[in-house]
Amino acid sequence: MTSLASHTHAGRREISAAQRWRLLAPAAGALLLLSLCVLYVLNGYATIRSMDADAAAQGKAIISGPGDPAHRDIPQALAMATGSWYDDGSYIGEVHWYPFMTPLVVAWYMVATGEPLQSAYRIGCMLISMASLPALAWLLSRYVGRLAYLALAAALLLALYWPSNSNYPAGSSMAAFFLFLGLAASAFERVGAARCNGWMFAAGLSAGWLALWHGASFITASAVVAALMGFRVLARWGEQRWRALGDPALAAAGLALGCAPLFLPQLLRYGHLQQADVARLFINPVLYGDGKNTAAFLQLELLPKGLDAALPALFLITLAVARSRRMWLRSAPLLISYVLGVGLGQLGFIMNGADFPWLVALANRFIPSPPHTFAWIAITVLIAARCVAVALLLFYGVAGLRWAARRWAWQPPQWLLPTLLSAAMVGGYAWLLGHMPSQGTGHIEYADQELFQFAEGVSRIAGPQRSVYTASWAGQREIFDLMPFKVPLLHSPLHSNPYLDQQHVQDEYYLGTPPRFASSFSEVIERNHVGYALTMPGELNVTAQLCGGQPVLRSAQGYTLWQLHPPCRVPTFSAAQTSAPDDRLGLIASESAAGLTIQGLKPGAAQSFVSFPAVDVRGGEIVSLTFTGRMSGPAAESCLTPQADFLSGGRPDGTMFVNFSYPADGQIALQFWLATPVSTTTITPKLGFRSSCFDHGQSIVVENIRVAHEAAHH
């Protein structure tokens, strides 16, 4: 009796130990993962602070590099931090049109902590990147349940993944994409169940939410949800047709609800949705070169090769060997996403090529996002698949041990396996906590500290209600990249609002060439909310000169911010002199009584222009230059580039460029005004040409230039 009671009591203790593992393992794993995330944030914060201090000691400031961060995310974050939640970050009166979740997180952090914009952006990207760890654990739990935390530790120890702190949308969207893959896996697994409406809606909602993070992720997730809806209809059509259609409708509703914060403001403001082809068809030269690599396309360059393919292959083998319908359904989101990512990503290798013309035409017409963004989807899914492969190895390894114990009639204590798994999990996270991999810094650059402070001043003074006109395109980038401000036109077509109408483009040109609209100068200033003009070192600005500009901020390098005070005056000119061309460079041309006829550019010429005799000027005066001639030919327009080289005592003192799109067939009377730098004593006018000027045999005759000086004014 005593022996039997003892045996029964021991059995209860053993069963209780196994139950405690099932109950406590998820909580313990979550606590260990939380500890890892907290340490990640602390290390990331310390790294950012240390880098800022080192840069400051060298007279530098750290900024996010040009491209998506500087031209889209950071302006949007600043707008949101000042309460303009739906405004375009660069344009007054426009609404946001690009995924904004990263800027929103940064804006929240700025408002909550008072952190400056540039460092807040890097901290925000670090926090978002950290969130990919619990999101990946969630995805793994869809496959191996309680073993997910141990599987994540194993994957991290094997260096299959580590957050990158990326400040590009493809990287910052990884947490949201992992979350979606997990929800979609659960929805697919239940696609044949009597009820799965909650999972269908959640999958659709998380797919729609991806639109707020990254375009290619949203498109890929939408394709997965479309497949999910189709599977649901096929699975339930013969039994409950109302449910077969109702659950997909819920998924579609979730998708629409998730993406509404991005698309609804655009529909309300513009009445339609629009993409910029220059951005959609961008070919990333780092990945694709010139986009004419047929060999890489045919060789499926984006597929993993050699050892890199081992774990993905193991994942597929596991699916095949398991012969589990539920496992295949659970893996459908990974498989669909990867096929779509590789398929569309591969197109980047041929989109500028002459091979496969029908495929290139289809790709250029219908591809919804740049090819490299889909290549990144394939990389993200590959990371997830490798981690899932490790998780499945662990899962089937544990199952194999249990089978072997039964096969050999060995009955180990029931607490043994839970104890070993717990020890492995604690040991794995302990190693990670003690040997944290180094953190990435995203795409950053170093700027002069004084110039950065000047840019901060420009942004602060202009505020959200006034834009800043910069005569030099390069000059806009020099300051705008350091700290954003509102502009009449963002000189980065890849990152500019695709709804921007031609009026904005024309107005920007008009601000640099006032004679084309002298009678409505003030109207253009007000229409674009221009309150300030920004000039480069040694430069004067016609707009600032004519609109009563007063300098309100200067940098040590000579950058100046001028406040404008419309109405703007219209100058009068006198002392005009006319000159014929006196030199040409890099041009195929012939002289005649009618003038200098330009037929094209010499192959390989680094520069191409017609120059005119030098003209003496007074520093700080406004000069009118009028180029005359004729153009003829079948092209719709001609691209001329007037310029003026400034000289001070015979030494170079800068150059001014003006870009025009001019009617291609008719008389040329191309006039623009310039304000000479205060140190300039001589200018050399030139007329440059873009290669497109001579497409289809267009001919240009250059006759002369008229130079007039502004009469004295009071």
XYZ file of C-alpha atoms in Angstrom:
714
model
C 0.000 0.000 0.000
C 2.753 2.389 0.957
C 4.715 1.566 -2.180
C 1.680 2.108 -4.409
C 0.881 5.439 -2.723
C 4.459 6.599 -3.100
C 4.466 5.644 -6.771
C 1.179 7.482 -7.357
C 2.430 10.566 -5.523
C 5.672 10.567 -7.527
C 3.712 10.230 -10.749
C 1.673 13.254 -9.815
C 4.857 15.202 -9.144
C 6.250 14.220 -12.565
C 3.035 15.166 -14.374
C 2.960 18.417 -12.469
C 6.512 19.200 -13.603
C 5.556 18.675 -17.255
C 2.510 20.866 -16.819
C 4.614 23.552 -15.212
C 6.874 23.530 -18.303
C 3.892 23.982 -20.575
C 2.608 26.840 -18.442
C 5.841 28.574 -17.519
C 7.950 28.126 -20.681
C 6.131 30.855 -22.653
C 6.281 33.255 -19.703
C 9.964 32.534 -19.076
C 10.762 32.847 -22.786
C 8.875 36.135 -23.018
C 10.770 37.456 -19.990
C 14.125 36.457 -21.487
C 13.210 38.020 -24.830
C 12.059 41.178 -23.051
C 15.428 41.344 -21.287
C 17.184 41.014 -24.644
C 15.041 43.797 -26.146
C 15.659 46.114 -23.184
C 19.412 45.570 -23.400
C 19.256 46.113 -27.167
C 17.565 49.486 -26.629
C 20.008 50.515 -23.886
C 22.996 49.584 -26.041
C 21.491 51.314 -29.056
C 20.802 54.475 -27.105
C 24.340 54.474 -25.681
C 25.814 53.915 -29.155
C 23.889 56.851 -30.614
C 24.884 59.137 -27.746
C 28.534 58.076 -28.018
C 28.610 58.670 -31.782
C 27.031 62.107 -31.346
C 29.582 63.041 -28.679
C 32.523 61.868 -30.813
C 31.198 63.800 -33.807
C 30.673 66.965 -31.743
C 34.248 66.743 -30.455
C 35.388 66.914 -34.083
C 33.075 69.808 -34.937
C 30.678 67.520 -36.804
C 26.999 66.598 -36.602
C 25.533 63.245 -37.617
C 22.695 63.375 -40.127
C 20.732 60.730 -41.988
C 22.113 60.251 -45.468
C 20.452 61.596 -48.622
C 17.722 59.590 -50.283
C 14.587 58.203 -48.662
C 15.528 59.267 -45.093
C 16.528 62.881 -45.770
C 14.062 63.662 -48.553
C 10.927 61.892 -47.305
C 11.015 60.500 -43.766
C 12.704 63.343 -41.898
C 10.587 66.150 -43.438
C 7.483 64.084 -42.687
C 8.583 63.463 -39.084
C 9.143 67.192 -38.557
C 5.693 67.999 -39.974
C 4.043 65.430 -37.708
C 5.963 66.613 -34.650
C 4.555 70.112 -35.219
C 0.993 68.772 -35.387
C 0.578 68.496 -39.174
C -0.274 64.805 -39.101
C -1.471 64.477 -42.695
C 0.603 67.176 -44.414
C 3.310 66.618 -47.000
C 6.638 67.184 -45.267
C 8.034 69.362 -48.072
C 5.056 71.228 -49.552
C 2.551 73.585 -47.988
C -1.060 72.694 -48.767
C -0.358 69.117 -49.905
C -1.014 65.829 -48.066
C 1.318 62.947 -47.347
C 1.564 60.373 -50.112
C 4.316 58.036 -48.901
C 4.350 55.377 -46.109
C 4.654 57.359 -42.892
C 4.875 54.965 -39.936
C 8.596 55.503 -39.338
C 8.165 59.313 -39.323
C 5.152 58.896 -37.026
C 7.146 56.867 -34.489
C 9.938 59.454 -34.660
C 7.446 62.309 -34.180
C 5.919 60.592 -31.141
C 9.384 60.156 -29.651
C 10.263 63.809 -30.317
C 7.069 65.058 -28.692
C 7.418 62.718 -25.699
C 11.104 63.362 -24.969
C 12.035 66.666 -26.629
C 14.763 64.871 -28.597
C 16.152 66.819 -31.607
C 14.988 65.598 -35.007
C 18.137 63.979 -36.419
C 19.013 61.958 -33.302
C 15.324 61.166 -32.694
C 15.183 59.683 -36.176
C 18.058 57.303 -35.454
C 16.610 56.384 -32.054
C 13.190 55.788 -33.614
C 14.686 53.516 -36.280
C 16.523 51.605 -33.548
C 13.294 51.083 -31.574
C 11.429 49.942 -34.685
C 14.249 47.565 -35.556
C 14.203 46.090 -32.048
C 10.497 45.289 -32.484
C 11.428 42.773 -35.186
C 12.718 40.393 -32.473
C 9.347 39.758 -30.750
C 7.657 39.856 -34.178
C 9.950 37.070 -35.403
C 9.275 35.100 -32.204
C 5.545 35.434 -32.928
C 6.059 34.082 -36.448
C 8.067 31.104 -35.150
C 5.373 30.343 -32.573
C 2.950 29.687 -35.448
C 5.143 26.690 -36.334
C 6.559 25.341 -33.071
C 4.427 26.827 -30.292
C 6.246 27.060 -26.945
C 9.590 26.262 -28.541
C 9.524 29.601 -30.405
C 11.617 31.466 -27.822
C 14.274 28.752 -27.818
C 14.157 28.632 -31.627
C 14.650 32.402 -31.806
C 17.669 32.199 -29.501
C 19.128 29.432 -31.680
C 18.570 31.465 -34.858
C 20.216 34.535 -33.312
C 23.167 32.486 -32.064
C 23.601 31.062 -35.573
C 23.670 34.663 -36.898
C 20.679 34.013 -39.149
C 19.240 37.373 -38.162
C 20.024 40.470 -36.141
C 18.212 43.828 -36.313
C 19.932 46.340 -38.584
C 18.551 49.690 -37.314
C 17.900 50.455 -40.976
C 16.426 53.856 -41.774
C 15.162 52.699 -45.176
C 11.526 51.547 -45.473
C 12.416 48.018 -46.584
C 14.375 47.502 -43.360
C 12.145 49.388 -40.950
C 9.078 47.426 -42.123
C 10.483 44.003 -41.160
C 8.716 43.817 -37.787
C 5.353 44.608 -39.383
C 6.024 42.082 -42.160
C 6.954 39.297 -39.702
C 3.762 40.068 -37.771
C 1.712 39.801 -40.959
C 3.335 36.497 -41.966
C 2.398 35.026 -38.580
C -1.212 36.204 -38.772
C -1.534 35.028 -42.369
C -0.084 31.617 -41.422
C -2.740 31.207 -38.725
C -5.489 32.298 -41.123
C -4.339 29.884 -43.853
C -4.153 27.042 -41.338
C -7.839 27.581 -40.494
C -8.990 28.227 -44.043
C -11.159 25.097 -44.051
C -12.557 25.534 -40.533
C -16.186 26.372 -39.870
C -15.194 29.745 -38.424
C -12.060 31.751 -39.093
C -13.485 35.240 -39.594
C -11.343 36.769 -36.839
C -8.110 35.478 -38.365
C -9.205 36.532 -41.854
C -9.893 40.073 -40.674
C -6.616 40.230 -38.712
C -4.610 39.055 -41.734
C -6.273 41.662 -43.950
C -5.793 44.419 -41.378
C -2.086 43.652 -40.907
C -1.610 43.561 -44.689
C -3.280 46.961 -45.034
C -1.169 48.300 -42.167
C 1.942 47.443 -44.182
C 0.940 50.194 -46.637
C 1.896 52.646 -43.896
C 5.395 51.135 -43.779
C 6.560 50.021 -47.223
C 4.987 49.810 -50.663
C 6.395 46.462 -51.827
C 5.558 44.837 -48.470
C 1.960 46.029 -48.806
C 1.660 44.784 -52.390
C 3.135 41.399 -51.463
C 0.887 41.061 -48.411
C -2.145 42.028 -50.494
C -1.332 39.206 -52.922
C -1.122 36.782 -49.986
C -4.494 37.987 -48.668
C -6.008 37.608 -52.147
C -4.787 33.992 -52.201
C -6.193 33.483 -48.692
C -9.579 34.763 -49.830
C -9.522 32.417 -52.813
C -8.633 29.419 -50.639
C -11.474 30.265 -48.264
C -14.011 30.461 -51.077
C -12.883 27.106 -52.496
C -12.835 25.441 -49.075
C -16.368 26.463 -48.020
C -18.242 27.010 -51.277
C -20.059 23.690 -51.231
C -21.254 23.971 -47.606
C -21.944 27.549 -46.509
C -21.766 29.932 -49.424
C -22.619 32.947 -47.301
C -19.612 32.208 -45.092
C -17.472 31.385 -48.113
C -18.037 34.951 -49.311
C -18.467 36.689 -45.952
C -15.059 35.804 -44.494
C -13.145 37.011 -47.587
C -15.208 40.193 -47.404
C -13.971 40.632 -43.827
C -10.370 40.187 -45.011
C -10.941 42.800 -47.723
C -12.494 45.161 -45.171
C -9.492 44.729 -42.888
C -7.156 45.431 -45.797
C -9.036 48.619 -46.703
C -9.179 49.768 -43.086
C -5.456 49.193 -42.552
C -4.330 51.215 -45.570
C -6.955 53.986 -45.222
C -4.719 56.396 -43.220
C -2.345 56.542 -46.201
C -4.695 56.446 -49.172
C -7.805 58.227 -47.895
C -6.148 61.684 -47.492
C -4.838 61.381 -51.058
C -8.273 60.494 -52.410
C -9.909 63.355 -50.521
C -7.265 65.876 -51.626
C -6.589 64.792 -55.226
C -9.550 62.583 -56.153
C -7.380 59.681 -57.320
C -4.247 57.680 -56.496
C -1.057 58.277 -58.436
C 2.539 57.060 -58.527
C 5.596 58.763 -59.971
C 7.042 56.657 -62.782
C 10.513 58.043 -62.115
C 10.372 56.397 -58.668
C 8.385 53.290 -59.644
C 10.805 52.402 -62.447
C 13.992 53.266 -60.549
C 16.730 50.678 -61.138
C 19.063 50.398 -58.151
C 22.579 50.452 -59.669
C 24.120 48.672 -56.670
C 21.973 45.585 -57.275
C 21.204 45.742 -60.993
C 23.980 47.803 -62.580
C 22.554 49.414 -65.706
C 19.491 47.142 -65.838
C 20.776 45.333 -68.931
C 22.083 42.124 -67.362
C 20.272 39.333 -69.185
C 22.668 36.686 -67.852
C 21.823 37.529 -64.224
C 18.124 37.435 -65.099
C 18.326 33.996 -66.712
C 20.511 32.629 -63.908
C 17.963 33.734 -61.274
C 20.601 35.794 -59.515
C 18.369 36.525 -56.514
C 18.026 32.862 -55.550
C 20.413 31.721 -52.793
C 23.385 29.653 -53.919
C 25.657 27.141 -52.189
C 25.563 27.084 -48.395
C 23.142 30.018 -48.369
C 20.543 27.689 -49.863
C 20.990 24.927 -47.263
C 18.446 26.057 -44.668
C 15.782 27.155 -47.197
C 16.198 23.769 -48.895
C 15.865 22.075 -45.509
C 12.663 24.040 -44.914
C 11.187 22.766 -48.197
C 12.358 19.208 -47.506
C 10.721 19.356 -44.084
C 7.447 20.419 -45.672
C 7.660 17.579 -48.174
C 8.582 14.910 -45.613
C 6.001 16.033 -43.060
C 3.182 15.501 -45.587
C 1.016 17.727 -43.439
C -1.682 19.766 -45.149
C -1.750 22.142 -42.191
C 2.008 22.680 -42.454
C 1.736 23.505 -46.155
C -1.135 25.906 -45.529
C 0.774 27.498 -42.666
C 3.747 28.033 -44.982
C 1.699 29.426 -47.878
C 2.367 33.106 -46.944
C 6.127 32.480 -46.959
C 6.026 30.640 -50.281
C 3.755 33.151 -52.037
C 5.759 36.124 -50.753
C 9.057 34.608 -51.822
C 7.909 33.681 -55.320
C 6.464 37.168 -55.830
C 9.557 38.872 -54.392
C 11.987 36.925 -56.567
C 9.786 37.151 -59.656
C 9.363 40.924 -59.575
C 12.832 41.545 -58.154
C 14.477 39.692 -61.049
C 12.905 42.107 -63.544
C 15.350 44.812 -62.473
C 18.125 43.006 -64.343
C 16.448 43.527 -67.748
C 14.155 46.569 -67.468
C 16.570 48.799 -69.391
C 17.631 46.096 -71.833
C 16.619 45.180 -75.373
C 16.093 41.461 -74.694
C 12.592 40.154 -73.940
C 10.909 43.352 -75.233
C 7.391 42.114 -74.438
C 8.358 41.328 -70.829
C 10.187 44.643 -70.445
C 7.141 46.500 -71.798
C 4.836 44.708 -69.355
C 7.201 45.332 -66.443
C 7.578 49.028 -67.209
C 3.838 49.417 -67.506
C 2.611 47.394 -64.552
C 5.330 46.875 -61.924
C 3.905 48.668 -58.861
C 7.162 49.424 -56.989
C 10.872 49.519 -57.865
C 12.284 46.020 -58.487
C 14.878 46.267 -55.711
C 12.107 46.679 -53.126
C 10.708 43.284 -54.137
C 14.211 41.827 -54.017
C 14.295 42.998 -50.406
C 11.000 41.181 -49.775
C 12.657 37.992 -51.031
C 15.575 38.595 -48.642
C 13.205 39.202 -45.713
C 11.233 36.028 -46.449
C 14.496 34.104 -46.795
C 15.515 35.264 -43.310
C 12.162 34.127 -41.948
C 12.382 30.772 -43.762
C 15.853 30.071 -42.361
C 14.676 30.833 -38.842
C 11.595 28.647 -39.350
C 13.861 25.840 -40.614
C 15.880 26.015 -37.380
C 12.644 26.028 -35.372
C 11.353 22.965 -37.230
C 14.674 21.174 -36.720
C 14.314 21.816 -33.012
C 10.666 20.749 -33.009
C 11.248 17.511 -34.894
C 14.409 16.889 -32.903
C 12.386 16.912 -29.681
C 9.741 14.725 -31.314
C 12.494 12.356 -32.473
C 13.869 12.013 -28.954
C 10.424 11.125 -27.662
C 9.955 8.581 -30.440
C 13.354 7.029 -29.720
C 12.514 6.743 -26.031
C 9.298 4.911 -26.863
C 11.048 2.794 -29.481
C 13.654 1.573 -27.005
C 11.188 1.312 -24.127
C 13.046 3.894 -22.062
C 10.962 6.027 -19.751
C 13.025 8.997 -18.573
C 11.605 11.213 -15.827
C 9.030 13.546 -17.309
C 10.855 16.542 -15.897
C 14.076 15.717 -17.776
C 13.208 17.041 -21.242
C 11.489 20.235 -19.984
C 14.506 20.873 -17.774
C 16.941 20.416 -20.660
C 14.892 22.705 -22.913
C 14.632 25.322 -20.175
C 18.370 25.155 -19.550
C 19.069 25.515 -23.272
C 16.736 28.508 -23.526
C 18.209 30.253 -20.477
C 21.741 29.481 -21.633
C 21.073 30.797 -25.141
C 19.663 34.101 -23.958
C 22.349 34.420 -21.278
C 25.000 34.128 -23.985
C 23.231 36.704 -26.146
C 22.858 39.095 -23.209
C 26.552 38.763 -22.446
C 27.760 38.904 -26.057
C 25.397 41.311 -27.808
C 26.276 41.724 -31.496
C 27.190 45.254 -32.523
C 24.381 47.455 -33.784
C 24.062 49.042 -37.183
C 23.747 52.794 -37.607
C 21.586 53.026 -40.715
C 22.538 55.347 -43.565
C 24.296 58.314 -41.935
C 26.691 61.081 -42.914
C 28.739 63.691 -41.065
C 28.109 67.412 -41.550
C 29.896 70.524 -40.350
C 28.469 71.435 -36.936
C 28.201 75.172 -37.688
C 26.457 74.533 -40.997
C 24.109 72.088 -39.279
C 23.200 74.743 -36.711
C 22.545 77.188 -39.562
C 20.215 74.635 -41.206
C 18.407 74.191 -37.882
C 17.964 77.961 -37.772
C 16.563 78.061 -41.319
C 14.064 75.317 -40.486
C 13.042 76.986 -37.223
C 12.654 80.490 -38.700
C 10.716 79.382 -41.793
C 8.429 77.101 -39.783
C 5.621 75.015 -41.283
C 3.726 77.881 -42.959
C 6.415 79.476 -45.170
C 8.582 77.906 -47.856
C 12.200 78.705 -48.668
C 13.296 79.303 -52.257
C 16.875 78.270 -53.063
C 18.253 79.487 -56.376
C 20.842 76.708 -56.527
C 19.556 73.144 -56.784
C 22.762 71.822 -55.243
C 22.461 74.497 -52.568
C 18.992 73.281 -51.603
C 20.385 69.832 -51.004
C 23.356 71.145 -49.020
C 21.048 72.695 -46.415
C 17.798 70.717 -46.787
C 19.587 67.408 -46.124
C 20.806 68.758 -42.795
C 17.421 69.984 -41.575
C 14.276 70.074 -43.743
C 12.085 73.070 -44.496
C 9.137 73.718 -46.800
C 10.094 74.390 -50.435
C 8.361 75.539 -53.649
C 9.862 72.501 -55.415
C 11.874 69.585 -54.014
C 14.709 68.976 -56.463
C 14.649 65.206 -56.092
C 12.116 63.659 -58.510
C 12.509 60.245 -56.869
C 11.215 61.664 -53.597
C 8.898 64.479 -54.657
C 5.104 64.443 -54.405
C 3.784 62.667 -57.554
C 0.596 64.770 -57.490
C 2.571 67.988 -57.843
C 1.132 69.771 -60.859
C 3.125 71.505 -63.561
C 2.310 74.861 -61.981
C 4.761 74.165 -59.147
C 7.505 73.282 -61.620
C 6.894 76.409 -63.691
C 6.767 78.618 -60.615
C 10.116 77.279 -59.451
C 11.663 78.221 -62.782
C 9.929 81.605 -62.671
C 11.422 82.344 -59.262
C 14.852 81.971 -60.851
C 13.980 83.772 -64.105
C 11.672 86.669 -63.190
C 11.316 88.267 -66.663
C 9.036 85.421 -67.735
C 6.422 86.618 -65.259
C 7.578 90.062 -64.132
C 4.028 91.405 -63.960
C 2.914 88.641 -61.549
C 6.033 88.202 -59.449
C 4.229 88.740 -56.145
C 1.432 86.382 -57.185
C 3.887 83.516 -57.680
C 5.545 84.298 -54.350
C 2.210 84.133 -52.524
C 0.907 81.095 -54.412
C 3.908 79.092 -53.236
C 3.931 80.615 -49.720
C 7.523 81.745 -50.268
C 8.636 83.724 -47.260
C 12.395 83.337 -47.569
C 15.206 82.967 -50.083
C 18.363 81.006 -49.308
C 21.622 81.926 -51.033
C 24.934 80.117 -51.236
C 28.279 81.638 -50.187
C 29.090 84.723 -52.257
C 25.756 84.537 -54.098
C 23.010 87.110 -54.435
C 19.491 86.102 -55.373
C 17.281 87.982 -57.829
C 14.141 87.063 -55.921
C 15.619 88.373 -52.672
C 16.821 91.553 -54.366
C 13.494 92.354 -56.020
C 11.283 91.451 -53.053
C 12.922 93.663 -50.459
C 14.875 90.790 -48.970
C 16.561 91.390 -45.625
C 19.189 88.961 -44.274
C 17.887 87.281 -41.113
C 20.476 84.516 -40.700
C 24.031 83.995 -41.923
C 26.451 81.113 -41.491
C 30.187 81.349 -41.019
C 30.576 79.789 -44.477
C 28.546 82.556 -46.131
C 25.115 80.934 -46.517
C 22.406 83.568 -46.035
C 18.670 83.396 -45.353
C 16.737 86.407 -46.684
C 13.232 87.313 -45.572
C 11.036 88.496 -48.451
C 8.633 91.434 -48.259
C 6.270 91.495 -51.276
C 5.080 93.243 -53.348
C 8.152 92.793 -55.501
C 9.498 95.509 -57.757
C 10.142 95.143 -61.513
C 13.563 96.529 -62.513
C 14.329 98.700 -65.521
C 17.468 98.147 -67.595
C 19.765 100.332 -69.648
C 23.167 100.229 -71.345
C 22.377 97.133 -73.428
C 25.180 95.681 -75.554
C 24.932 92.943 -78.190
C 27.635 90.329 -78.876
C 28.010 87.319 -81.159
C 29.432 83.985 -79.946
C 33.213 83.967 -79.643
C 33.934 80.319 -78.773
C 32.408 76.854 -78.647
C 33.349 73.641 -76.855
C 32.267 70.057 -77.461
C 29.824 70.973 -80.229
C 29.358 69.951 -83.849
C 28.683 73.358 -85.397
C 29.106 75.484 -88.517
C 29.170 79.261 -89.015
C 27.102 81.206 -91.531
C 25.672 84.661 -92.008
C 22.603 83.564 -90.033
C 24.703 82.673 -86.985
C 26.285 79.613 -85.422
C 24.378 76.438 -86.385
C 24.585 73.632 -83.788
C 23.972 70.116 -85.131
C 24.952 68.038 -82.112
C 27.451 67.195 -79.406
C 30.865 65.701 -80.048
C 31.037 62.080 -78.816
C 32.624 61.841 -75.380
C 32.703 65.601 -74.805
C 32.817 66.392 -71.083
C 31.359 69.881 -71.647
C 29.409 71.485 -74.465
C 28.526 75.164 -74.733
C 28.723 78.343 -76.777
C 30.444 81.217 -74.984
C 30.171 84.981 -75.502
C 32.587 87.837 -74.771
C 33.110 88.752 -71.118
C 31.087 91.680 -69.747
C 32.183 94.063 -66.991
C 29.663 94.343 -64.140
C 29.283 95.951 -60.739
C 29.195 93.520 -57.850
C 25.675 93.194 -56.452
C 23.816 94.538 -59.500
C 21.041 92.827 -61.479
C 21.959 91.989 -65.075
C 19.598 90.908 -67.872
C 20.858 88.317 -70.383
C 18.858 87.642 -73.574
C 19.990 84.862 -75.930
C 18.595 85.051 -79.479
C 18.463 82.529 -82.302
C 16.213 79.950 -83.948
C 15.316 76.292 -83.449
C 13.798 73.869 -85.915
C 13.174 70.155 -86.044
C 10.606 67.464 -85.262
C 11.179 67.271 -81.488
C 8.513 68.678 -79.180
C 10.860 70.852 -77.148
C 14.499 71.772 -76.776
C 16.554 71.815 -73.592
C 18.887 74.786 -73.303
C 21.031 75.599 -70.292
C 22.007 79.273 -70.055
C 24.778 79.963 -67.607
C 27.091 82.734 -66.481
C 30.603 82.334 -65.103
C 31.418 84.960 -62.480
C 34.969 86.314 -62.278
C 36.580 88.464 -59.613
C 39.765 90.134 -60.795
C 40.182 87.386 -63.389
C 39.708 84.579 -60.862
C 36.633 82.267 -60.859
C 33.907 83.520 -58.522
C 31.146 80.971 -59.172
C 28.714 79.883 -61.897
C 24.953 80.231 -62.289
C 22.880 77.708 -64.287
C 19.264 78.046 -65.465
C 17.354 75.133 -67.049
C 14.620 75.727 -69.630
C 12.189 73.690 -71.673
C 11.696 75.898 -74.716
C 9.461 75.488 -77.827
C 11.413 73.515 -80.383
C 10.371 75.223 -83.587
C 10.621 78.991 -83.760
C 12.522 82.087 -82.738
C 14.622 82.068 -79.573
C 14.416 85.071 -77.259
C 15.603 83.489 -74.041
C 15.923 86.068 -71.262
C 16.844 85.717 -67.612
C 18.055 87.975 -64.843
C 20.885 87.322 -62.452
C 22.212 89.072 -59.378
C 25.992 89.200 -59.438
C 27.962 88.311 -56.296
C 29.306 91.374 -54.500
C 32.911 90.480 -55.370
C 32.257 89.870 -59.082
C 33.822 92.227 -61.633
C 33.216 90.282 -64.872
C 30.734 87.698 -66.183
C 31.135 85.331 -69.138
C 27.725 84.308 -70.563
C 27.399 80.802 -72.012
C 24.661 78.739 -73.613
C 24.838 75.010 -72.937
C 22.873 72.168 -74.481
C 21.497 68.870 -73.280
C 21.858 65.888 -75.581
C 18.065 65.707 -75.942
C 18.211 69.017 -77.836
C 19.422 67.162 -80.896
C 17.208 64.098 -80.853
C 15.626 63.351 -84.215
C 17.856 65.794 -86.075
C 16.885 69.049 -84.385
C 18.907 72.116 -85.399
C 19.677 75.218 -83.316
C 21.051 78.510 -84.630
C 22.651 80.805 -82.038
C 22.721 84.445 -83.161
C 23.820 86.713 -80.308
C 23.313 87.832 -76.732
C 22.061 91.151 -75.378
C 23.383 92.171 -71.967
C 21.655 94.989 -70.073
C 22.416 96.468 -66.650
C 19.802 97.572 -64.146
C 19.260 101.299 -64.003
C 19.767 102.920 -60.618
C 16.789 102.509 -58.278
C 15.814 103.856 -54.892
